Amino acid sequence: MDDNVKHYCGLFGIYGHRDAARLAYLGLYSLQHRGEEAAGIVTYDGKTMHTHKAMGLVSEAFNETTLRQLPGRIAVGHTRYSTTGSSTLKNSQPLVVTYAKGSIAVAHNGNLINAFELRQQLEANGSIFQTTVDSEIILHLLARATNKHFEDDLVECLKLLKGAFSLLFVTEGSLIGCRDPNGFRPLCIGRLNKTYVLASETCALDIIGAKFIREVEPGEAVIIGPGGLRSLHPFKDQPQKLSHCMFEHVYFARPDSIVFGQSVQEVRMKLGRQLAREYPVEADLVMPIPDSGNFAALGYSLESKIPFTLGMTRNHYVGRTFIQPAQEIRDLKVRVKFNPVRALIKDKRLVIVDDSIVRGTTTRARVKSLREAGAKEIHLRVSCPPTKHSCFYGIDFPTKKELIANTMTLEEIRKFIGVDTLGYVSLEGMLQAIGKPGDYCTACWSGVYPIPFGEEGDKFALERQAKHAGQGCG
Ligand code: 5GP
Ligand code: MG
């Protein structure tokens, strides 16, 4: 297993619609933030699976012609994120195979922590892998299972997986959605008249006018076929411990989505309010670093009664095709995306709010540009605790040594970023703000990993993955 160990992705599936591919395209379009490197859709037309995958944004990966080549009433789509050269088309999803029991497509969001062991075992038994993504393991496990019914194969296979997985499958006649028993990654169910939809976030239901029914439960597999929706519980014999990814609420999900039973926007506002209670300061204005800090800044402003402003303008059109100028322009990379609104911030004492600090480098550059625009004081407030630990469940953080909060003290970070004061929301405060504190994974802040790495095999897998963290399809 090499570099592609992380899956930081958006999923969309649809069953029973004559425009399945086109609706999947729209769904993926609204899940673009979950993965910008590659997009793919697989449809089933009653006889054959049809696939189109391409690198780039959803709008670049598909056009009228490619969508017309995806007939069928069942579709599964995937948007993929990856950070390095490992993002080849071959590794993009959905993956499709044909085996003894027919054709099957899979799309995966999450990260299997026992991928290395499973792959080694499969290869020792003769499996030949086409990609370096751990999702392919799931297909091999399914192909090797020898039960009479596919559903028993599915249950057998799911029970072998460890880690974070929200999965979609299209078989010859059904759409299947599964979530790992911890419920790390989201997955929701929607209806559009008689059509069923499964998606990573509810914003993908909204875009096609589908109604949000409920989330796929942690540890549940829903099978959607001609007879409607049925539910399996492959993990019912295991003790269940929920560990939803808190970072979905902090940063990753769209604010207009409902994730893990709560509005993302509301959670972000609560975190902002909590920050204001924990780290009050005398200031003239509160402003977000757009867009990730928007709702936390609004919450901070409402709680502190310090007026809210938008002191930075973001250029939303900066894409991969941006042409670099021939001559080096100092700090161009920062300024092309964000520009301070000078008239608003000159001579002002500012509270700036952002969702998280990872490496600290972009935050430092933003602060510098605010200083140059004449800000008198800058107080940085961060709506999650210091990010100190790698994620093995699907968030694509860099390795531990690149996380600024892992290598520097708070005072060192404050100096490095160049702010007058710095405050991160406390872990307790964050959990109190979200409610149901026991249901969340906080590993990237607390170092407490909800799936124990007790056994030898797991420990090695963890080390290997630590080495690869930040490289793969997150
Ligand atoms: P830093 O100052 O650490 O270089 O960057 C912090 C910024 O990165 C914050 O605005 C935060 O919203 C953003 N961020 C946090 N996590 C991620 C991530 O996983 N991917 C990307 N592209 N940005 C992130
Ligand atoms: Mg940001």
Short mmCIF file of C-alpha atoms and ligand atoms in Angstrom, two decimals:
data_model
loop_
_atom_site.label_atom_id
_atom_site.label_comp_id
_atom_site.label_asym_id
_atom_site.label_seq_id
_atom_site.Cartn_x
_atom_site.Cartn_y
_atom_site.Cartn_z
CA MET A 1 0.00 0.00 0.00
CA ASP A 2 1.62 3.27 -0.83
CA ASP A 3 0.66 6.85 -0.71
CA ASN A 4 -3.08 6.87 -1.16
CA VAL A 5 -4.35 6.16 2.27
CA LYS A 6 -6.68 9.07 2.89
CA HIS A 7 -10.13 9.81 1.60
CA TYR A 8 -11.50 13.24 1.97
CA CYS A 9 -14.36 13.05 -0.40
CA GLY A 10 -17.94 13.74 -1.33
CA LEU A 11 -20.47 11.00 -2.10
CA PHE A 12 -23.74 11.10 -4.00
CA GLY A 13 -25.98 8.20 -5.02
CA ILE A 14 -29.40 8.11 -6.65
CA TYR A 15 -31.85 5.28 -7.31
CA GLY A 16 -34.79 5.33 -9.69
CA HIS A 17 -34.59 8.46 -11.80
CA ARG A 18 -34.41 8.81 -15.56
CA ASP A 19 -31.93 11.68 -15.21
CA ALA A 20 -29.79 9.87 -12.64
CA ALA A 21 -26.42 11.00 -14.06
CA ARG A 22 -27.49 14.61 -14.41
CA LEU A 23 -28.80 14.73 -10.84
CA ALA A 24 -25.61 13.07 -9.62
CA TYR A 25 -23.67 15.78 -11.42
CA LEU A 26 -25.67 18.47 -9.60
CA GLY A 27 -25.25 16.68 -6.28
CA LEU A 28 -21.50 16.46 -6.77
CA TYR A 29 -21.45 20.11 -7.77
CA SER A 30 -22.76 21.03 -4.31
CA LEU A 31 -20.24 18.68 -2.67
CA GLN A 32 -17.32 20.22 -4.52
CA HIS A 33 -15.81 21.57 -1.28
CA ARG A 34 -15.27 17.96 -0.13
CA GLY A 35 -12.87 17.24 -2.99
CA GLU A 36 -11.55 19.30 -5.84
CA GLU A 37 -9.08 17.00 -7.55
CA ALA A 38 -11.18 14.56 -9.51
CA ALA A 39 -14.81 13.63 -10.05
CA GLY A 40 -16.56 10.54 -11.31
CA ILE A 41 -20.00 9.10 -11.94
CA VAL A 42 -20.99 5.49 -12.60
CA THR A 43 -24.49 4.62 -13.82
CA TYR A 44 -26.30 1.32 -14.32
CA ASP A 45 -28.84 1.05 -17.14
CA GLY A 46 -30.27 -2.38 -16.39
CA LYS A 47 -27.60 -4.15 -18.41
CA THR A 48 -24.28 -2.37 -18.16
CA MET A 49 -22.33 -0.03 -15.90
CA HIS A 50 -21.18 3.20 -17.53
CA THR A 51 -18.31 5.25 -16.12
CA HIS A 52 -16.92 8.70 -16.61
CA LYS A 53 -14.10 9.99 -14.42
CA ALA A 54 -11.81 12.94 -14.95
CA MET A 55 -9.38 15.13 -13.07
CA GLY A 56 -10.49 18.58 -12.02
CA LEU A 57 -13.60 20.26 -10.67
CA VAL A 58 -17.01 18.70 -11.27
CA SER A 59 -17.81 21.40 -13.82
CA GLU A 60 -14.56 20.62 -15.68
CA ALA A 61 -14.89 16.84 -15.44
CA PHE A 62 -18.34 16.67 -17.06
CA ASN A 63 -20.10 18.23 -20.03
CA GLU A 64 -23.29 17.55 -22.00
CA THR A 65 -21.59 14.86 -24.08
CA THR A 66 -20.11 12.95 -21.16
CA LEU A 67 -23.39 13.13 -19.21
CA ARG A 68 -25.31 11.78 -22.22
CA GLN A 69 -22.97 8.80 -22.24
CA LEU A 70 -24.16 7.85 -18.74
CA PRO A 71 -27.61 6.30 -19.24
CA GLY A 72 -29.52 4.52 -16.48
CA ARG A 73 -31.75 5.09 -13.47
CA ILE A 74 -29.11 4.35 -10.83
CA ALA A 75 -25.97 6.45 -10.35
CA VAL A 76 -23.17 6.89 -7.87
CA GLY A 77 -20.80 9.85 -7.89
CA HIS A 78 -17.67 10.87 -6.08
CA THR A 79 -15.54 13.99 -5.69
CA ARG A 80 -12.02 13.43 -4.54
CA TYR A 81 -9.39 15.45 -2.79
CA SER A 82 -5.72 14.69 -2.71
CA THR A 83 -2.66 16.73 -2.03
CA THR A 84 0.23 15.24 -3.98
CA GLY A 85 1.19 13.46 -7.16
CA SER A 86 -0.79 10.46 -6.05
CA SER A 87 -3.91 12.01 -7.49
CA THR A 88 -3.91 10.11 -10.75
CA LEU A 89 -7.07 9.30 -12.63
CA LYS A 90 -6.55 5.60 -11.99
CA ASN A 91 -6.98 6.21 -8.27
CA SER A 92 -10.15 8.25 -8.68
CA GLN A 93 -13.57 6.90 -7.81
CA PRO A 94 -16.10 5.32 -8.10
CA LEU A 95 -14.19 2.10 -8.73
CA VAL A 96 -16.00 -0.49 -10.85
CA VAL A 97 -15.29 -4.19 -11.22
CA THR A 98 -16.96 -7.15 -12.84
CA TYR A 99 -16.59 -10.46 -11.01
CA ALA A 100 -18.36 -13.80 -10.72
CA LYS A 101 -21.51 -12.26 -9.24
CA GLY A 102 -21.78 -9.35 -11.69
CA SER A 103 -20.64 -5.76 -11.77
CA ILE A 104 -20.29 -3.47 -8.78
CA ALA A 105 -19.19 0.11 -8.23
CA VAL A 106 -17.96 1.59 -4.95
CA ALA A 107 -17.30 5.11 -3.70
CA HIS A 108 -15.69 5.69 -0.32
CA ASN A 109 -15.31 8.59 2.10
CA GLY A 110 -13.09 7.92 5.09
CA ASN A 111 -9.96 5.99 5.81
CA LEU A 112 -9.52 2.31 6.68
CA ILE A 113 -6.99 1.92 9.45
CA ASN A 114 -6.45 -1.78 8.74
CA ALA A 115 -5.99 -1.28 5.00
CA PHE A 116 -2.39 -2.43 5.04
CA GLU A 117 -3.13 -5.75 6.76
CA LEU A 118 -6.17 -6.46 4.62
CA ARG A 119 -4.29 -5.73 1.45
CA GLN A 120 -1.34 -7.87 2.48
CA GLN A 121 -3.65 -10.78 3.24
CA LEU A 122 -5.49 -10.39 -0.04
CA GLU A 123 -2.29 -10.17 -2.05
CA ALA A 124 -0.89 -13.22 -0.28
CA ASN A 125 -4.00 -15.01 -1.50
CA GLY A 126 -3.55 -13.93 -5.08
CA SER A 127 -5.47 -10.66 -5.42
CA ILE A 128 -4.01 -8.24 -7.95
CA PHE A 129 -4.63 -4.59 -7.19
CA GLN A 130 -5.22 -1.95 -9.87
CA THR A 131 -4.99 1.14 -7.68
CA THR A 132 -3.40 2.32 -4.47
CA VAL A 133 -6.64 3.41 -2.82
CA ASP A 134 -7.85 1.41 0.13
CA SER A 135 -11.39 1.37 -1.28
CA GLU A 136 -10.29 -1.26 -3.78
CA ILE A 137 -9.76 -3.63 -0.86
CA ILE A 138 -13.49 -3.58 -0.26
CA LEU A 139 -14.15 -4.80 -3.79
CA HIS A 140 -11.63 -7.62 -3.45
CA LEU A 141 -13.18 -8.68 -0.15
CA LEU A 142 -16.61 -8.76 -1.78
CA ALA A 143 -15.30 -10.74 -4.74
CA ARG A 144 -13.74 -13.37 -2.47
CA ALA A 145 -16.79 -13.86 -0.25
CA THR A 146 -18.60 -17.12 -0.97
CA ASN A 147 -22.07 -16.74 0.51
CA LYS A 148 -25.16 -17.59 -1.48
CA HIS A 149 -26.56 -14.07 -1.26
CA PHE A 150 -24.80 -10.80 -1.98
CA GLU A 151 -26.15 -9.25 1.21
CA ASP A 152 -24.34 -11.87 3.29
CA ASP A 153 -21.15 -11.12 1.35
CA LEU A 154 -21.64 -7.44 2.11
CA VAL A 155 -22.14 -8.04 5.83
CA GLU A 156 -19.10 -10.32 5.96
CA CYS A 157 -16.97 -7.74 4.16
CA LEU A 158 -18.10 -4.74 6.21
CA LYS A 159 -17.28 -6.56 9.43
CA LEU A 160 -13.65 -6.89 8.33
CA LEU A 161 -13.20 -3.14 7.85
CA LYS A 162 -11.76 -1.00 10.62
CA GLY A 163 -11.72 2.77 10.68
CA ALA A 164 -13.79 5.43 9.00
CA PHE A 165 -16.00 4.55 6.09
CA SER A 166 -19.07 6.02 4.55
CA LEU A 167 -19.60 3.91 1.45
CA LEU A 168 -21.87 3.84 -1.55
CA PHE A 169 -22.26 0.83 -3.84
CA VAL A 170 -24.18 0.38 -7.06
CA THR A 171 -24.88 -3.25 -7.93
CA GLU A 172 -26.86 -4.56 -10.85
CA GLY A 173 -30.16 -3.34 -9.51
CA SER A 174 -29.53 -1.61 -6.19
CA LEU A 175 -27.97 1.39 -4.49
CA ILE A 176 -26.38 0.67 -1.11
CA GLY A 177 -25.15 3.08 1.53
CA CYS A 178 -23.15 2.10 4.66
CA ARG A 179 -21.62 3.90 7.60
CA ASP A 180 -19.00 2.58 9.99
CA PRO A 181 -20.26 1.88 13.52
CA ASN A 182 -18.48 4.93 14.94
CA GLY A 183 -20.21 7.22 12.44
CA PHE A 184 -17.00 9.14 11.68
CA ARG A 185 -18.15 10.50 8.32
CA PRO A 186 -21.64 11.71 7.46
CA LEU A 187 -24.13 10.15 5.03
CA CYS A 188 -27.77 11.13 4.64
CA ILE A 189 -30.89 9.81 2.95
CA GLY A 190 -33.23 11.95 0.85
CA ARG A 191 -36.34 11.47 -1.27
CA LEU A 192 -37.39 13.14 -4.48
CA ASN A 193 -40.91 11.77 -5.00
CA LYS A 194 -40.23 8.05 -5.50
CA THR A 195 -36.52 8.49 -6.07
CA TYR A 196 -34.06 7.76 -3.27
CA VAL A 197 -30.91 9.80 -2.80
CA LEU A 198 -27.86 9.20 -0.58
CA ALA A 199 -25.36 11.99 -0.05
CA SER A 200 -22.49 13.09 2.17
CA GLU A 201 -24.30 16.29 3.11
CA THR A 202 -27.83 17.60 2.98
CA CYS A 203 -26.77 20.52 0.75
CA ALA A 204 -26.65 17.94 -2.07
CA LEU A 205 -30.31 17.09 -1.41
CA ASP A 206 -31.28 20.76 -1.45
CA ILE A 207 -29.75 21.41 -4.86
CA ILE A 208 -31.97 18.81 -6.56
CA GLY A 209 -35.05 19.60 -4.47
CA ALA A 210 -34.97 16.31 -2.55
CA LYS A 211 -36.36 16.07 0.97
CA PHE A 212 -34.05 15.13 3.84
CA ILE A 213 -35.41 11.92 5.41
CA ARG A 214 -32.74 10.93 7.93
CA GLU A 215 -29.07 10.02 8.23
CA VAL A 216 -27.84 6.53 7.53
CA GLU A 217 -27.26 5.38 11.10
CA PRO A 218 -23.75 4.57 12.29
CA GLY A 219 -23.29 0.86 11.69
CA GLU A 220 -26.22 0.67 9.29
CA ALA A 221 -26.31 -0.47 5.68
CA VAL A 222 -29.32 0.66 3.64
CA ILE A 223 -30.19 -1.29 0.52
CA ILE A 224 -32.36 0.53 -1.97
CA GLY A 225 -33.94 -1.61 -4.65
CA PRO A 226 -37.23 -2.21 -6.47
CA GLY A 227 -38.95 -2.92 -3.14
CA GLY A 228 -37.85 0.35 -1.50
CA LEU A 229 -35.36 0.80 1.31
CA ARG A 230 -34.27 -1.98 3.66
CA SER A 231 -31.83 -1.76 6.45
CA LEU A 232 -29.13 -4.15 7.69
CA HIS A 233 -27.15 -3.87 10.92
CA PRO A 234 -23.88 -5.74 10.36
CA PHE A 235 -22.30 -4.47 13.57
CA LYS A 236 -25.20 -5.10 15.95
CA ASP A 237 -23.16 -7.55 18.03
CA GLN A 238 -20.37 -5.03 18.62
CA PRO A 239 -20.43 -2.49 21.44
CA GLN A 240 -21.22 0.82 19.85
CA LYS A 241 -19.25 3.97 20.52
CA LEU A 242 -20.05 7.02 18.43
CA SER A 243 -17.18 9.21 17.25
CA HIS A 244 -18.46 11.71 14.72
CA CYS A 245 -15.75 13.89 13.22
CA MET A 246 -15.96 17.26 14.96
CA PHE A 247 -13.87 18.80 12.19
CA GLU A 248 -16.81 18.32 9.80
CA HIS A 249 -18.63 20.92 11.90
CA VAL A 250 -15.59 23.13 12.46
CA TYR A 251 -14.40 23.39 8.88
CA PHE A 252 -15.18 20.72 6.39
CA ALA A 253 -18.94 20.58 5.81
CA ARG A 254 -20.91 23.35 4.18
CA PRO A 255 -22.67 25.71 6.61
CA ASP A 256 -26.05 25.09 4.95
CA SER A 257 -25.83 21.35 5.65
CA ILE A 258 -27.19 19.37 8.56
CA VAL A 259 -24.53 16.96 9.75
CA PHE A 260 -24.76 14.49 12.68
CA GLY A 261 -28.20 15.88 13.49
CA GLN A 262 -27.12 19.50 13.79
CA SER A 263 -27.00 22.52 11.53
CA VAL A 264 -23.35 23.23 10.69
CA GLN A 265 -23.97 26.96 10.69
CA GLU A 266 -25.56 26.82 14.16
CA VAL A 267 -22.66 24.83 15.57
CA ARG A 268 -20.17 27.32 14.15
CA MET A 269 -22.11 30.24 15.67
CA LYS A 270 -22.11 28.47 19.05
CA LEU A 271 -18.34 27.93 18.82
CA GLY A 272 -17.92 31.65 18.10
CA ARG A 273 -20.05 32.56 21.11
CA GLN A 274 -18.05 30.18 23.29
CA LEU A 275 -14.81 31.79 22.07
CA ALA A 276 -16.12 35.22 23.02
CA ARG A 277 -16.89 33.97 26.53
CA GLU A 278 -13.49 32.32 26.90
CA TYR A 279 -11.37 35.01 25.28
CA PRO A 280 -13.03 38.40 25.52
CA VAL A 281 -11.07 41.46 24.43
CA GLU A 282 -11.72 45.15 23.99
CA ALA A 283 -11.90 45.85 20.28
CA ASP A 284 -13.68 47.95 17.63
CA LEU A 285 -14.68 45.25 15.15
CA VAL A 286 -15.01 41.49 14.73
CA MET A 287 -14.27 40.06 11.30
CA PRO A 288 -13.90 36.57 9.86
CA ILE A 289 -11.17 35.22 7.69
CA PRO A 290 -13.54 34.32 4.87
CA ASP A 291 -15.18 31.92 4.30
CA SER A 292 -14.18 29.35 6.90
CA GLY A 293 -14.38 31.84 9.79
CA ASN A 294 -17.68 33.49 8.79
CA PHE A 295 -20.18 31.96 11.20
CA ALA A 296 -17.81 31.67 14.16
CA ALA A 297 -17.05 35.40 13.73
CA LEU A 298 -20.76 36.18 13.65
CA GLY A 299 -21.20 34.19 16.87
CA TYR A 300 -18.29 36.01 18.50
CA SER A 301 -19.76 39.36 17.48
CA LEU A 302 -23.25 38.56 18.79
CA GLU A 303 -21.91 37.31 22.13
CA SER A 304 -19.36 40.11 22.64
CA LYS A 305 -21.61 42.85 21.20
CA ILE A 306 -18.62 44.08 19.18
CA PRO A 307 -19.84 45.04 15.69
CA PHE A 308 -19.30 42.57 12.87
CA THR A 309 -17.61 43.59 9.65
CA LEU A 310 -16.27 42.02 6.48
CA GLY A 311 -12.77 43.42 6.43
CA MET A 312 -11.39 41.12 3.77
CA THR A 313 -12.65 40.43 0.29
CA ARG A 314 -12.19 37.01 -1.15
CA ASN A 315 -11.80 36.38 -4.83
CA HIS A 316 -13.92 33.30 -5.47
CA TYR A 317 -12.64 32.72 -8.96
CA VAL A 318 -9.10 31.66 -8.15
CA GLY A 319 -8.73 28.22 -9.69
CA ARG A 320 -6.04 25.93 -10.90
CA THR A 321 -5.94 27.70 -14.26
CA PHE A 322 -4.73 30.93 -12.68
CA ILE A 323 -1.82 32.22 -14.74
CA GLN A 324 1.17 33.25 -12.69
CA PRO A 325 2.80 36.52 -13.72
CA ALA A 326 6.17 36.23 -15.40
CA GLN A 327 7.77 38.37 -12.75
CA GLU A 328 7.75 37.46 -9.09
CA ILE A 329 5.28 39.63 -7.20
CA ARG A 330 5.79 39.60 -3.47
CA ASP A 331 3.09 37.72 -1.53
CA LEU A 332 1.03 37.38 -4.69
CA LYS A 333 -0.35 34.01 -3.63
CA VAL A 334 -1.94 35.52 -0.53
CA ARG A 335 -3.17 38.67 -2.17
CA VAL A 336 -4.72 37.10 -5.21
CA LYS A 337 -7.25 35.32 -3.01
CA PHE A 338 -7.79 37.84 -0.20
CA ASN A 339 -7.55 41.58 -0.06
CA PRO A 340 -8.16 43.71 3.05
CA VAL A 341 -10.81 46.41 2.81
CA ARG A 342 -8.55 49.25 3.89
CA ALA A 343 -11.23 51.85 4.71
CA LEU A 344 -12.87 49.45 7.17
CA ILE A 345 -9.84 48.38 9.12
CA LYS A 346 -7.43 51.30 9.13
CA ASP A 347 -6.61 52.34 12.73
CA LYS A 348 -9.07 49.77 14.11
CA ARG A 349 -8.63 47.23 16.89
CA LEU A 350 -9.69 44.00 15.21
CA VAL A 351 -10.81 40.60 16.45
CA ILE A 352 -10.22 38.22 13.56
CA VAL A 353 -11.85 34.80 13.69
CA ASP A 354 -10.92 31.67 11.79
CA ASP A 355 -11.93 28.05 12.13
CA SER A 356 -8.50 26.47 12.55
CA ILE A 357 -4.75 26.87 12.27
CA VAL A 358 -2.94 23.98 10.65
CA ARG A 359 0.56 25.02 9.57
CA GLY A 360 0.08 28.67 10.46
CA THR A 361 1.59 29.98 7.25
CA THR A 362 -1.53 31.31 5.52
CA THR A 363 -2.83 32.83 8.75
CA ARG A 364 0.50 34.63 9.22
CA ALA A 365 0.32 36.04 5.69
CA ARG A 366 -3.27 37.27 6.18
CA VAL A 367 -2.30 38.97 9.43
CA LYS A 368 0.59 40.69 7.69
CA SER A 369 -1.69 42.06 5.00
CA LEU A 370 -4.10 43.39 7.65
CA ARG A 371 -1.20 45.14 9.38
CA GLU A 372 -0.10 46.67 6.09
CA ALA A 373 -3.66 47.92 5.61
CA GLY A 374 -3.34 49.84 8.87
CA ALA A 375 -5.01 47.68 11.55
CA LYS A 376 -4.05 49.04 14.99
CA GLU A 377 -4.44 45.82 16.98
CA ILE A 378 -5.14 42.26 15.82
CA HIS A 379 -6.63 39.68 18.17
CA LEU A 380 -6.89 36.23 16.62
CA ARG A 381 -9.59 33.84 17.83
CA VAL A 382 -9.75 30.25 16.58
CA SER A 383 -12.95 28.22 16.79
CA CYS A 384 -11.30 24.87 17.50
CA PRO A 385 -8.55 23.88 19.94
CA PRO A 386 -4.87 23.70 18.88
CA THR A 387 -4.55 21.03 16.16
CA LYS A 388 -1.71 18.82 17.38
CA HIS A 389 -2.31 15.29 16.11
CA SER A 390 -2.70 13.60 12.74
CA CYS A 391 -6.05 12.26 11.64
CA PHE A 392 -6.31 8.58 10.70
CA TYR A 393 -10.00 8.75 9.94
CA GLY A 394 -10.06 10.78 6.77
CA ILE A 395 -9.12 14.42 7.36
CA ASP A 396 -6.08 15.30 5.34
CA PHE A 397 -3.90 17.10 7.87
CA PRO A 398 -0.17 17.24 7.26
CA THR A 399 2.17 15.10 9.36
CA LYS A 400 2.39 15.84 13.05
CA LYS A 401 5.67 17.71 12.76
CA GLU A 402 4.11 20.19 10.31
CA LEU A 403 1.25 21.05 12.67
CA ILE A 404 2.28 24.33 14.24
CA ALA A 405 0.51 23.62 17.54
CA ASN A 406 2.51 20.44 17.88
CA THR A 407 5.87 22.13 17.60
CA MET A 408 5.29 25.54 19.21
CA THR A 409 3.84 26.87 22.45
CA LEU A 410 0.86 29.20 22.27
CA GLU A 411 3.13 32.19 22.87
CA GLU A 412 5.44 31.06 20.07
CA ILE A 413 2.48 30.66 17.72
CA ARG A 414 1.22 34.12 18.65
CA LYS A 415 4.59 35.63 17.81
CA PHE A 416 4.99 33.61 14.61
CA ILE A 417 1.59 34.68 13.32
CA GLY A 418 2.17 38.24 14.47
CA VAL A 419 -0.96 38.99 16.49
CA ASP A 420 -1.45 40.96 19.71
CA THR A 421 -3.39 38.18 21.42
CA LEU A 422 -4.34 34.63 20.46
CA GLY A 423 -7.16 32.46 21.81
CA TYR A 424 -8.27 29.00 20.80
CA VAL A 425 -11.61 27.68 22.04
CA SER A 426 -11.01 25.06 24.75
CA LEU A 427 -11.79 21.40 24.12
CA GLU A 428 -14.29 21.41 27.00
CA GLY A 429 -15.86 24.61 25.71
CA MET A 430 -16.17 23.20 22.23
CA LEU A 431 -17.80 20.00 23.41
CA GLN A 432 -20.12 21.92 25.69
CA ALA A 433 -21.10 24.13 22.77
CA ILE A 434 -21.97 21.21 20.53
CA GLY A 435 -23.77 19.13 23.18
CA LYS A 436 -23.51 15.30 23.39
CA PRO A 437 -19.74 15.56 23.94
CA GLY A 438 -19.29 11.78 24.13
CA ASP A 439 -20.44 11.33 20.54
CA TYR A 440 -17.49 13.11 18.91
CA CYS A 441 -13.97 12.25 17.84
CA THR A 442 -11.52 14.86 19.10
CA ALA A 443 -8.30 12.99 18.21
CA CYS A 444 -6.67 15.85 16.25
CA TRP A 445 -6.86 18.04 19.37
CA SER A 446 -6.77 15.61 22.28
CA GLY A 447 -4.67 12.78 20.85
CA VAL A 448 -7.32 10.36 22.08
CA TYR A 449 -8.04 8.01 19.17
CA PRO A 450 -11.48 6.41 19.43
CA ILE A 451 -10.48 3.19 17.70
CA PRO A 452 -7.78 1.77 19.93
CA PHE A 453 -4.49 0.81 18.34
CA GLY A 454 -3.94 -1.91 20.90
CA GLU A 455 -2.90 -4.81 18.75
CA GLU A 456 0.51 -5.01 17.16
CA GLY A 457 -0.83 -4.95 13.61
CA ASP A 458 -2.81 -1.82 14.22
CA LYS A 459 0.10 -0.04 15.77
CA PHE A 460 2.22 -0.64 12.72
CA ALA A 461 -0.58 0.44 10.46
CA LEU A 462 -0.79 3.64 12.45
CA GLU A 463 2.92 4.32 12.07
CA ARG A 464 2.82 3.68 8.37
CA GLN A 465 -0.15 5.92 8.00
CA ALA A 466 1.49 8.61 10.08
CA LYS A 467 4.29 8.55 7.55
CA HIS A 468 1.82 8.98 4.73
CA ALA A 469 -0.51 11.42 6.44
CA GLY A 470 -1.24 14.41 4.29
CA GLN A 471 -0.37 12.72 1.04
CA GLY A 472 -3.33 10.85 -0.19
CA CYS A 473 -6.89 11.20 -1.23
CA GLY A 474 -8.12 12.84 1.90
P1 5GP B 1 -2.68 27.88 8.07
O1 5GP B 1 -2.58 29.22 8.72
O2 5GP B 1 -2.59 26.79 9.05
O3 5GP B 1 -1.66 27.75 6.97
O4 5GP B 1 -4.09 27.77 7.37
C1 5GP B 1 -5.25 27.86 8.13
C2 5GP B 1 -6.42 27.92 7.19
O5 5GP B 1 -6.53 26.68 6.50
C3 5GP B 1 -7.73 28.17 7.90
O6 5GP B 1 -8.36 29.27 7.28
C4 5GP B 1 -8.55 26.92 7.63
O7 5GP B 1 -9.87 27.28 7.29
C5 5GP B 1 -7.89 26.26 6.48
N1 5GP B 1 -7.96 24.79 6.59
C6 5GP B 1 -8.13 24.04 7.67
N2 5GP B 1 -8.14 22.73 7.36
C7 5GP B 1 -7.96 22.65 6.05
C8 5GP B 1 -7.90 21.56 5.16
O8 5GP B 1 -8.02 20.39 5.51
N3 5GP B 1 -7.71 21.88 3.84
C9 5GP B 1 -7.59 23.18 3.41
N4 5GP B 1 -7.42 23.42 2.11
N5 5GP B 1 -7.65 24.22 4.25
C10 5GP B 1 -7.82 23.96 5.56
MG MG B 2 -9.86 29.21 5.87
#
